[in-house]
Amino acid sequence: MNETIKKMRKFDPLIETVFDEMETPEVRIWSLEKYKLLGHYCHIFTNGMKNKWNQLVYIDLFAGAGNVKIQENNKVYLSSPLIAMSLPIPFSKYILCEKNEKRFDALQKRINSNFSHLNYKLINGDSNCCINEIKKSIPRFNKNNTLLTFCFVDPFSLNLHFETIAKLGEINIDFLILQALHMDGNRNVENYLNINNQKIELYLNKKDWREFYKQEKSSNFVKFLADMYESSMTKIGYKKGKNFHQIRSNLKNLPLFYLSFYSKHNTGINFFKKIKNMANQQFKLDL
């Protein structure tokens, strides 16, 4: 068995907990695959980079409440920020942003109860609007303080401005971004083609995207968005490569969204490939 997989199995990112009466959003069971992939990536990231950088920083732009309840079985699990805080080798600093006040309050209380020993910054607001505050919260990089940052981006829709990503991309940072290309993009293509709708314009930071879509003469809106997004990421220094993992519905095996990874370095790409291979081989069997 691959040694990397052996090491990762020592940390199980699917951490079941108890219902605590605080805000706990319901999610579908396929979200566990997302959390498992994220947790394993964070684990390989902190293990692999701990001796190469002075600080490792974790950013969560849509942090949520810290716990989620699975709709299909009512079990409660830790979600992305608390999974990242539960690592055997934690990040040096956590920067967590959440717009919803109830979820933010629950996240704050859960961190205070179980993870107060960690270095963290909580921001109550829309990450698209708070990006300057988020960026200022990242420690400064210099020859005496080298740092590497990983950012998880988990929006429920295409409500993510490319300008938000581009501003963070000015520093040494890797991204794992949930792209709701099927469950939002494909389902609402007619709405987005309306000239008065700016959602895709903000998502791609491209006002004339409709002209490019017409020129392609293709009805595959999902592929168009994925290609345009990767092109935009390449322009700000990220490597090409279609590094994504598709999450599908457990009910009808329909595609829902992609977890897309972007890095400026081959090491990050290789880490993600190892995790993606593990996901393809084992995650669905485990669930």
mmCIF file of N, CA and C in Angstrom, residues 162 165 169 171-175 177 179 226-244 260-273:
data_model
loop_
_atom_site.group_PDB
_atom_site.id
_atom_site.type_symbol
_atom_site.label_atom_id
_atom_site.label_comp_id
_atom_site.label_asym_id
_atom_site.label_seq_id
_atom_site.Cartn_x
_atom_site.Cartn_y
_atom_site.Cartn_z
ATOM 1 N N PHE A 162 -14.252 36.552 -8.582
ATOM 2 C CA PHE A 162 -12.871 36.203 -8.937
ATOM 3 C C PHE A 162 -11.888 37.208 -8.353
ATOM 4 N N ILE A 165 -10.457 35.976 -5.145
ATOM 5 C CA ILE A 165 -9.386 34.993 -5.313
ATOM 6 C C ILE A 165 -8.113 35.664 -5.811
ATOM 7 N N GLY A 169 -4.449 35.650 -4.319
ATOM 8 C CA GLY A 169 -3.456 35.021 -5.176
ATOM 9 C C GLY A 169 -2.191 35.836 -5.366
ATOM 10 N N ILE A 171 -0.284 36.536 -3.022
ATOM 11 C CA ILE A 171 0.696 35.994 -2.079
ATOM 12 C C ILE A 171 0.903 34.507 -2.370
ATOM 13 N N ASN A 172 1.736 33.859 -1.562
ATOM 14 C CA ASN A 172 2.061 32.441 -1.748
ATOM 15 C C ASN A 172 0.941 31.580 -1.155
ATOM 16 N N ILE A 173 -0.029 31.229 -1.979
ATOM 17 C CA ILE A 173 -1.235 30.574 -1.466
ATOM 18 C C ILE A 173 -1.758 29.534 -2.450
ATOM 19 N N ASP A 174 -2.183 28.398 -1.922
ATOM 20 C CA ASP A 174 -2.864 27.358 -2.697
ATOM 21 C C ASP A 174 -4.355 27.417 -2.392
ATOM 22 N N PHE A 175 -5.177 27.041 -3.383
ATOM 23 C CA PHE A 175 -6.624 27.080 -3.232
ATOM 24 C C PHE A 175 -7.251 25.717 -3.491
ATOM 25 N N ILE A 177 -11.149 25.020 -4.247
ATOM 26 C CA ILE A 177 -12.366 25.797 -4.453
ATOM 27 C C ILE A 177 -13.513 24.892 -4.891
ATOM 28 N N GLN A 179 -16.556 24.497 -6.902
ATOM 29 C CA GLN A 179 -17.163 25.155 -8.054
ATOM 30 C C GLN A 179 -18.518 24.495 -8.325
ATOM 31 N N ALA A 226 -15.671 26.068 -16.510
ATOM 32 C CA ALA A 226 -14.447 25.461 -15.975
ATOM 33 C C ALA A 226 -13.225 25.932 -16.750
ATOM 34 N N ASP A 227 -13.332 25.960 -18.074
ATOM 35 C CA ASP A 227 -12.202 26.385 -18.904
ATOM 36 C C ASP A 227 -11.889 27.860 -18.703
ATOM 37 N N MET A 228 -12.933 28.693 -18.624
ATOM 38 C CA MET A 228 -12.720 30.125 -18.441
ATOM 39 C C MET A 228 -12.083 30.398 -17.076
ATOM 40 N N TYR A 229 -12.522 29.659 -16.063
ATOM 41 C CA TYR A 229 -11.984 29.881 -14.720
ATOM 42 C C TYR A 229 -10.510 29.493 -14.670
ATOM 43 N N GLU A 230 -10.187 28.344 -15.260
ATOM 44 C CA GLU A 230 -8.788 27.922 -15.264
ATOM 45 C C GLU A 230 -7.926 28.925 -16.037
ATOM 46 N N SER A 231 -8.454 29.446 -17.135
ATOM 47 C CA SER A 231 -7.723 30.454 -17.904
ATOM 48 C C SER A 231 -7.448 31.694 -17.049
ATOM 49 N N SER A 232 -8.455 32.112 -16.272
ATOM 50 C CA SER A 232 -8.277 33.276 -15.396
ATOM 51 C C SER A 232 -7.239 32.994 -14.311
ATOM 52 N N MET A 233 -7.253 31.770 -13.769
ATOM 53 C CA MET A 233 -6.280 31.415 -12.739
ATOM 54 C C MET A 233 -4.871 31.352 -13.325
ATOM 55 N N THR A 234 -4.753 30.860 -14.535
ATOM 56 C CA THR A 234 -3.445 30.792 -15.192
ATOM 57 C C THR A 234 -2.860 32.184 -15.386
ATOM 58 N N LYS A 235 -3.711 33.138 -15.700
ATOM 59 C CA LYS A 235 -3.249 34.511 -15.932
ATOM 60 C C LYS A 235 -2.685 35.160 -14.668
ATOM 61 N N ILE A 236 -3.098 34.672 -13.496
ATOM 62 C CA ILE A 236 -2.561 35.244 -12.256
ATOM 63 C C ILE A 236 -1.485 34.344 -11.642
ATOM 64 N N GLY A 237 -0.940 33.426 -12.470
ATOM 65 C CA GLY A 237 0.247 32.685 -12.050
ATOM 66 C C GLY A 237 0.052 31.251 -11.625
ATOM 67 N N TYR A 238 -1.173 30.717 -11.724
ATOM 68 C CA TYR A 238 -1.419 29.346 -11.287
ATOM 69 C C TYR A 238 -1.218 28.359 -12.432
ATOM 70 N N LYS A 239 -0.785 27.162 -12.071
ATOM 71 C CA LYS A 239 -0.446 26.155 -13.072
ATOM 72 C C LYS A 239 -1.695 25.554 -13.720
ATOM 73 N N LYS A 240 -1.564 25.201 -15.002
ATOM 74 C CA LYS A 240 -2.636 24.502 -15.697
ATOM 75 C C LYS A 240 -2.659 23.042 -15.261
ATOM 76 N N GLY A 241 -3.757 22.346 -15.577
ATOM 77 C CA GLY A 241 -3.719 20.921 -15.280
ATOM 78 C C GLY A 241 -5.028 20.235 -14.988
ATOM 79 N N LYS A 242 -6.160 20.958 -14.937
ATOM 80 C CA LYS A 242 -7.443 20.308 -14.658
ATOM 81 C C LYS A 242 -7.372 19.485 -13.379
ATOM 82 N N ASN A 243 -6.895 20.094 -12.317
ATOM 83 C CA ASN A 243 -6.767 19.382 -11.047
ATOM 84 C C ASN A 243 -8.053 19.529 -10.245
ATOM 85 N N PHE A 244 -8.990 18.633 -10.516
ATOM 86 C CA PHE A 244 -10.270 18.716 -9.817
ATOM 87 C C PHE A 244 -10.784 17.325 -9.488
ATOM 88 N N SER A 260 -11.896 22.029 -7.052
ATOM 89 C CA SER A 260 -10.819 22.377 -7.973
ATOM 90 C C SER A 260 -9.625 22.923 -7.202
ATOM 91 N N PHE A 261 -8.459 22.384 -7.500
ATOM 92 C CA PHE A 261 -7.243 22.755 -6.786
ATOM 93 C C PHE A 261 -6.356 23.620 -7.682
ATOM 94 N N TYR A 262 -5.819 24.685 -7.102
ATOM 95 C CA TYR A 262 -4.948 25.591 -7.840
ATOM 96 C C TYR A 262 -3.708 25.897 -7.016
ATOM 97 N N SER A 263 -2.546 25.748 -7.650
ATOM 98 C CA SER A 263 -1.282 26.037 -6.984
ATOM 99 C C SER A 263 -0.299 26.620 -7.997
ATOM 100 N N LYS A 264 0.670 27.367 -7.498
ATOM 101 C CA LYS A 264 1.736 27.891 -8.337
ATOM 102 C C LYS A 264 2.963 26.985 -8.304
ATOM 103 N N HIS A 265 2.861 25.891 -7.529
ATOM 104 C CA HIS A 265 4.023 25.035 -7.310
ATOM 105 C C HIS A 265 3.685 23.570 -7.576
ATOM 106 N N ASN A 266 4.653 22.830 -8.079
ATOM 107 C CA ASN A 266 4.434 21.415 -8.390
ATOM 108 C C ASN A 266 4.181 20.584 -7.140
ATOM 109 N N THR A 267 4.760 20.992 -6.008
ATOM 110 C CA THR A 267 4.564 20.225 -4.769
ATOM 111 C C THR A 267 3.093 20.179 -4.388
ATOM 112 N N GLY A 268 2.423 21.332 -4.446
ATOM 113 C CA GLY A 268 0.999 21.372 -4.131
ATOM 114 C C GLY A 268 0.190 20.520 -5.087
ATOM 115 N N ILE A 269 0.513 20.588 -6.374
ATOM 116 C CA ILE A 269 -0.183 19.785 -7.383
ATOM 117 C C ILE A 269 -0.005 18.302 -7.086
ATOM 118 N N ASN A 270 1.210 17.900 -6.748
ATOM 119 C CA ASN A 270 1.472 16.487 -6.455
ATOM 120 C C ASN A 270 0.730 16.026 -5.208
ATOM 121 N N PHE A 271 0.669 16.879 -4.187
ATOM 122 C CA PHE A 271 -0.097 16.544 -2.987
ATOM 123 C C PHE A 271 -1.560 16.280 -3.360
ATOM 124 N N PHE A 272 -2.116 17.183 -4.157
ATOM 125 C CA PHE A 272 -3.530 17.031 -4.505
ATOM 126 C C PHE A 272 -3.769 15.782 -5.342
ATOM 127 N N LYS A 273 -2.871 15.460 -6.240
ATOM 128 C CA LYS A 273 -3.024 14.256 -7.071
ATOM 129 C C LYS A 273 -3.056 13.000 -6.209
#
